Coordinates of C-alpha atoms in Angstrom, one line a residue:
X225 CA 122.1 46.3 106.5
X226 CA 121.1 48.0 109.7
X227 CA 118.8 45.3 111.1
X228 CA 120.6 42.4 109.5
X229 CA 123.6 43.3 111.6
X230 CA 121.5 44.1 114.6
X231 CA 121.7 41.1 116.9
X232 CA 122.6 43.2 120.0
X233 CA 119.6 43.5 122.2
X234 CA 119.2 47.3 121.5
X235 CA 116.1 49.4 121.0
X236 CA 114.9 49.2 117.4
X237 CA 117.1 46.3 116.4
X238 CA 116.4 42.6 115.9
X239 CA 117.6 39.7 118.2
X240 CA 117.9 37.1 115.4
X241 CA 118.2 36.7 111.7
X242 CA 114.6 35.4 111.7
X243 CA 113.4 38.5 113.6
X244 CA 115.3 40.8 111.3
X245 CA 113.8 39.0 108.3
X246 CA 110.3 39.5 109.7
X247 CA 110.9 43.2 110.3
X248 CA 112.3 43.7 106.8
X249 CA 109.7 41.6 105.0
X250 CA 112.4 39.3 103.7
X251 CA 113.0 35.6 104.0
X252 CA 115.5 34.3 106.7
X253 CA 117.5 32.9 103.8
X254 CA 117.7 36.4 102.2
X255 CA 119.0 37.9 105.4
X256 CA 121.6 35.1 105.7
X257 CA 122.8 35.7 102.1
X258 CA 123.1 39.4 102.7
X259 CA 125.3 38.8 105.8
X260 CA 127.4 36.3 103.8
X261 CA 127.9 38.9 101.0
X262 CA 129.1 41.5 103.6
X263 CA 131.5 39.0 105.1
X264 CA 132.8 38.1 101.7
X265 CA 133.3 41.8 101.0
X266 CA 135.2 42.6 104.1
X267 CA 136.9 39.2 104.4
X268 CA 135.8 39.1 108.1
X269 CA 133.1 37.3 110.0
X270 CA 130.4 39.5 111.3
X271 CA 128.7 36.9 113.5
X272 CA 129.6 33.7 115.4
X273 CA 126.8 31.2 114.6
X274 CA 125.9 28.1 116.4
X275 CA 122.7 26.1 116.3
X276 CA 121.6 27.8 119.5
X277 CA 122.8 31.4 119.2
X278 CA 124.2 34.1 117.0
X279 CA 126.8 36.5 118.5
X280 CA 128.3 39.5 116.8
X281 CA 132.1 39.5 116.4
X282 CA 134.4 42.3 117.4
X283 CA 134.8 43.3 113.8
X284 CA 131.0 43.3 113.4
X285 CA 130.5 45.4 116.5
X286 CA 133.0 48.0 115.2
X287 CA 131.4 48.0 111.8
X288 CA 127.8 48.4 113.0
X289 CA 128.0 52.1 114.1
X290 CA 129.5 53.1 110.7
X291 CA 126.8 51.3 108.8
X292 CA 124.2 52.7 111.1
X293 CA 125.3 56.3 110.4
X294 CA 125.2 55.7 106.7
X295 CA 121.7 54.2 106.9
X296 CA 120.5 57.1 109.1
X297 CA 121.7 59.5 106.3
X298 CA 119.9 57.4 103.7
X299 CA 116.7 57.3 105.7
X300 CA 116.8 61.1 106.0
X301 CA 117.2 61.5 102.3
X302 CA 114.4 59.0 101.4
X303 CA 112.0 60.0 104.2
X304 CA 108.6 61.1 102.8
X305 CA 108.0 64.8 103.2
X306 CA 105.1 65.9 105.3
X307 CA 102.2 67.3 103.3
X308 CA 102.2 70.2 105.7
X309 CA 105.9 70.8 105.4
X310 CA 106.7 74.5 105.2
X311 CA 109.8 73.8 103.1
X312 CA 107.6 72.8 100.2
X313 CA 106.6 76.4 99.8
X314 CA 110.2 77.7 99.8
X315 CA 112.2 78.2 96.7
X316 CA 112.3 79.6 93.2
X317 CA 109.5 79.2 90.6
X318 CA 110.5 80.2 87.1
X319 CA 107.6 81.5 84.9
X320 CA 107.5 82.6 81.3
X321 CA 104.6 84.4 79.5
X322 CA 104.0 86.7 76.6
X323 CA 104.8 90.3 77.5
X324 CA 101.5 92.1 77.4
X325 CA 99.3 89.2 78.5
X326 CA 101.8 88.4 81.2
X327 CA 101.6 91.9 82.6
X328 CA 97.8 92.0 82.5
X329 CA 97.0 88.5 83.7
X330 CA 100.0 86.6 85.0
X331 CA 101.7 89.3 87.1
X332 CA 98.7 90.1 89.3
X333 CA 98.3 86.4 90.1
X334 CA 102.0 86.0 90.9
X335 CA 102.0 89.1 93.1
X336 CA 99.2 87.6 95.1
X337 CA 101.2 84.3 95.5
X338 CA 104.3 86.2 96.6
X339 CA 102.2 88.2 99.1
X340 CA 100.7 85.1 100.6
X341 CA 103.8 82.9 100.5
X342 CA 106.9 85.0 101.0
X343 CA 109.1 81.9 100.9
X344 CA 108.5 81.5 97.2
X345 CA 110.8 83.4 94.9
X346 CA 109.0 84.4 91.7
X347 CA 111.3 84.5 88.7
X348 CA 109.2 85.7 85.7
X349 CA 110.5 86.2 82.1
X350 CA 108.1 88.1 79.8
X351 CA 108.8 87.5 76.1
X352 CA 106.8 87.1 73.0
X353 CA 109.3 84.5 71.8
X354 CA 108.8 80.9 72.6
X355 CA 111.0 80.1 75.6
X356 CA 113.5 77.3 75.7
X357 CA 112.0 75.7 78.8
X358 CA 114.9 73.2 79.3
X359 CA 117.8 75.7 79.1
X360 CA 115.7 78.3 80.9
X361 CA 114.7 75.8 83.6
X362 CA 111.1 77.0 83.3
X363 CA 108.7 75.6 85.8
X364 CA 105.4 77.1 84.5
X365 CA 104.7 78.8 81.1
X366 CA 101.8 80.6 79.4
X367 CA 101.3 80.3 75.6
X368 CA 98.8 81.5 73.1
X369 CA 98.0 79.5 70.0
X370 CA 98.6 75.9 69.0
X371 CA 100.2 73.6 71.5
X372 CA 101.3 70.1 70.3
X373 CA 104.2 69.2 72.5
X374 CA 102.9 66.1 74.3
X375 CA 105.9 66.0 76.7
X376 CA 104.3 68.9 78.6
X377 CA 101.5 69.0 81.1
X378 CA 99.1 71.4 79.5
X379 CA 95.8 73.0 80.7
X380 CA 93.6 75.1 78.4
X381 CA 92.5 78.1 80.4
X382 CA 90.8 80.4 77.9
X383 CA 90.9 82.0 74.5
X384 CA 92.0 85.3 73.0
X385 CA 90.2 87.0 70.2
X386 CA 91.7 89.4 67.6
X387 CA 90.1 92.3 65.9
X388 CA 90.9 95.4 63.8
X389 CA 90.4 98.6 65.8
X390 CA 90.6 102.3 65.2
X391 CA 90.0 105.5 67.1
X392 CA 87.0 107.7 66.5
X393 CA 89.3 110.5 65.3
X394 CA 91.0 108.2 62.8
X395 CA 87.6 106.9 61.5
X396 CA 86.4 110.4 61.1
X397 CA 89.4 111.3 59.0
X398 CA 89.7 108.2 56.8
X399 CA 86.3 106.5 57.1
X400 CA 85.6 102.9 58.3
X401 CA 86.9 100.1 56.1
X402 CA 84.1 97.9 54.7
X403 CA 86.3 95.1 53.2
X404 CA 89.7 93.7 54.1
X405 CA 91.0 95.0 50.8
X406 CA 90.2 98.6 52.0
X407 CA 93.1 98.3 54.5
X408 CA 95.7 98.8 51.7
X409 CA 94.6 102.4 51.3
X410 CA 94.5 103.2 55.1
X411 CA 97.2 103.8 57.7
X412 CA 97.9 100.5 59.6
X413 CA 100.2 99.2 62.3
X414 CA 102.7 96.4 62.1
X415 CA 103.9 94.2 65.0
X416 CA 107.3 92.6 64.6
X417 CA 107.7 88.9 65.0
X418 CA 110.9 88.5 66.9
X419 CA 111.6 85.0 65.4
X420 CA 111.7 86.4 61.8
X421 CA 112.3 90.1 62.2
X422 CA 109.3 90.7 60.0
X423 CA 105.8 92.1 60.9
X424 CA 103.1 89.5 61.7
X425 CA 100.4 89.0 59.1
X426 CA 96.9 90.1 60.1
X427 CA 94.6 87.1 60.5
X428 CA 91.0 86.9 59.3
X429 CA 88.2 84.4 59.1
X430 CA 88.3 81.6 56.5
X431 CA 92.1 81.3 57.1
X432 CA 92.8 84.6 55.3
X433 CA 96.1 86.4 56.1
X434 CA 96.9 89.9 55.0
X435 CA 100.1 92.0 55.4
X436 CA 98.6 95.6 55.1
X437 CA 101.8 97.4 54.0
X438 CA 103.0 100.1 53.8
X439 CA 102.6 100.5 57.6
X440 CA 102.2 103.9 59.2
X441 CA 103.6 102.6 62.5
X442 CA 105.8 99.5 63.3
X443 CA 106.9 98.2 66.8
X444 CA 107.9 95.0 68.5
X445 CA 105.7 95.8 71.6
X446 CA 102.0 95.0 71.6
X447 CA 101.2 97.7 74.1
X448 CA 103.0 100.3 72.1
X449 CA 101.0 99.2 69.1
X450 CA 97.8 99.6 71.1
X451 CA 98.9 103.1 72.2
X452 CA 99.5 104.1 68.5
X453 CA 95.9 102.9 67.6
X454 CA 94.5 104.8 70.6
X455 CA 96.4 107.9 69.5
X456 CA 94.7 107.8 66.1
X457 CA 97.9 107.1 64.2
X458 CA 96.5 104.0 62.4
X459 CA 94.2 101.0 62.4
X460 CA 95.7 98.0 64.1
X461 CA 94.8 94.3 64.7
X462 CA 94.9 93.9 68.5
X463 CA 94.2 91.1 71.0
X464 CA 91.0 91.6 72.9
X465 CA 92.8 91.7 76.3
X466 CA 94.3 95.0 75.2
X467 CA 91.4 96.4 73.2
X468 CA 88.2 95.6 75.0
X469 CA 88.5 98.0 77.9
X470 CA 89.1 100.8 75.4
X471 CA 86.1 99.7 73.3
X472 CA 83.9 99.8 76.5
X473 CA 85.2 103.3 77.3
X474 CA 84.4 104.3 73.7
X475 CA 88.0 105.1 72.9
X476 CA 88.3 102.5 70.2
X477 CA 85.8 101.1 67.6
X478 CA 86.1 97.6 66.2
X479 CA 85.8 97.4 62.4
X480 CA 85.6 94.5 59.9
X481 CA 84.1 92.6 62.8
X482 CA 82.4 89.9 60.6
X483 CA 85.8 89.0 59.2
X484 CA 87.4 88.4 62.6
X485 CA 89.4 85.2 62.9
X486 CA 88.5 82.4 65.3
X487 CA 89.9 83.0 68.9
X488 CA 93.3 81.5 69.8
X489 CA 93.5 79.2 72.8
X490 CA 95.5 80.1 75.9
X491 CA 97.4 77.4 77.7
X492 CA 99.2 77.1 81.0
X493 CA 101.8 74.4 80.9
X494 CA 104.5 72.6 82.9
X495 CA 107.4 71.3 80.9
X496 CA 107.9 68.1 82.9
X497 CA 105.7 65.2 84.0
X498 CA 106.2 63.4 87.3
X499 CA 106.4 64.7 90.9
X500 CA 105.8 68.4 91.2
X501 CA 106.9 70.6 94.1
X502 CA 104.0 72.1 96.0
X503 CA 105.2 75.6 95.3
X504 CA 105.2 74.9 91.5
X505 CA 101.7 73.4 91.6
X506 CA 100.5 76.4 93.6
X507 CA 101.8 78.9 91.0
X508 CA 100.5 76.8 88.1
X509 CA 97.0 76.7 89.7
X510 CA 97.1 80.5 90.5
X511 CA 97.8 81.4 86.9
X512 CA 95.2 79.0 85.5
X513 CA 92.6 80.4 87.9
X514 CA 93.4 84.0 87.0
X515 CA 92.7 83.3 83.3
X516 CA 89.5 81.4 84.1
X517 CA 88.2 84.2 86.3
X518 CA 88.9 86.8 83.7
X519 CA 88.4 84.7 80.5
X520 CA 91.7 86.2 79.3
X521 CA 90.5 89.7 79.3
X522 CA 91.2 92.6 81.6
X523 CA 88.9 93.5 84.4

């Protein structure tokens, strides 16, 4: 009620109820009712009213500075932030991403953000398990595969292919598989699914899934699996962002290529709709651009 109580001729205050109403975009009756409500609340008159003048009472004059201080605080809280405010680029941004994809694609983008904007604290959690974005207070996430949660703001940024690969030495020793069924007689790798404790199935075209046991090598880390394939220990089904550089360097050969499954989509997401801090939007866009530029494969 700053201006409703402002009948002193002071800078920024109104000289009458009618003037206060005009400044506030209210009717004079609305201002009068608000004053009456305050008077009823305190049990004291705030103004002496006559047909010619309105004068503030001693009680009203003593109350006005207290009310003004409260309203100044409220104005500061509700004041719109400047688009150029440096404070918008200060604070923590929590990010989650799959481990190997996060190291190859997300971390370089985040390092660049941190270099250009030292006020942003990057907090990244790399895990192949789906993050609890609420309990983890995640601001931005990366996910491979189906994404059906319509509560999130989601942007598709690329796709990841999967193929079966082997080293030249391995193929020289065991030969190249010609059919999926040939895998059962060959050394293979298994990647543990943390949610089940069991190895992931290998995926192929026509929605075929195979678990080529017994495995020659088992791990819960995709990069360790890739290293085992590179070392000639076994054939492995690897994502293209780990394998393609090695194929180009002739360290790995893709086999059963015609049976490869459709690529899996890659998404960058925010777990909440509504207003977004500038620092979070900056990180979101930086990650999305990194995938688009590299098409989810290493340089």
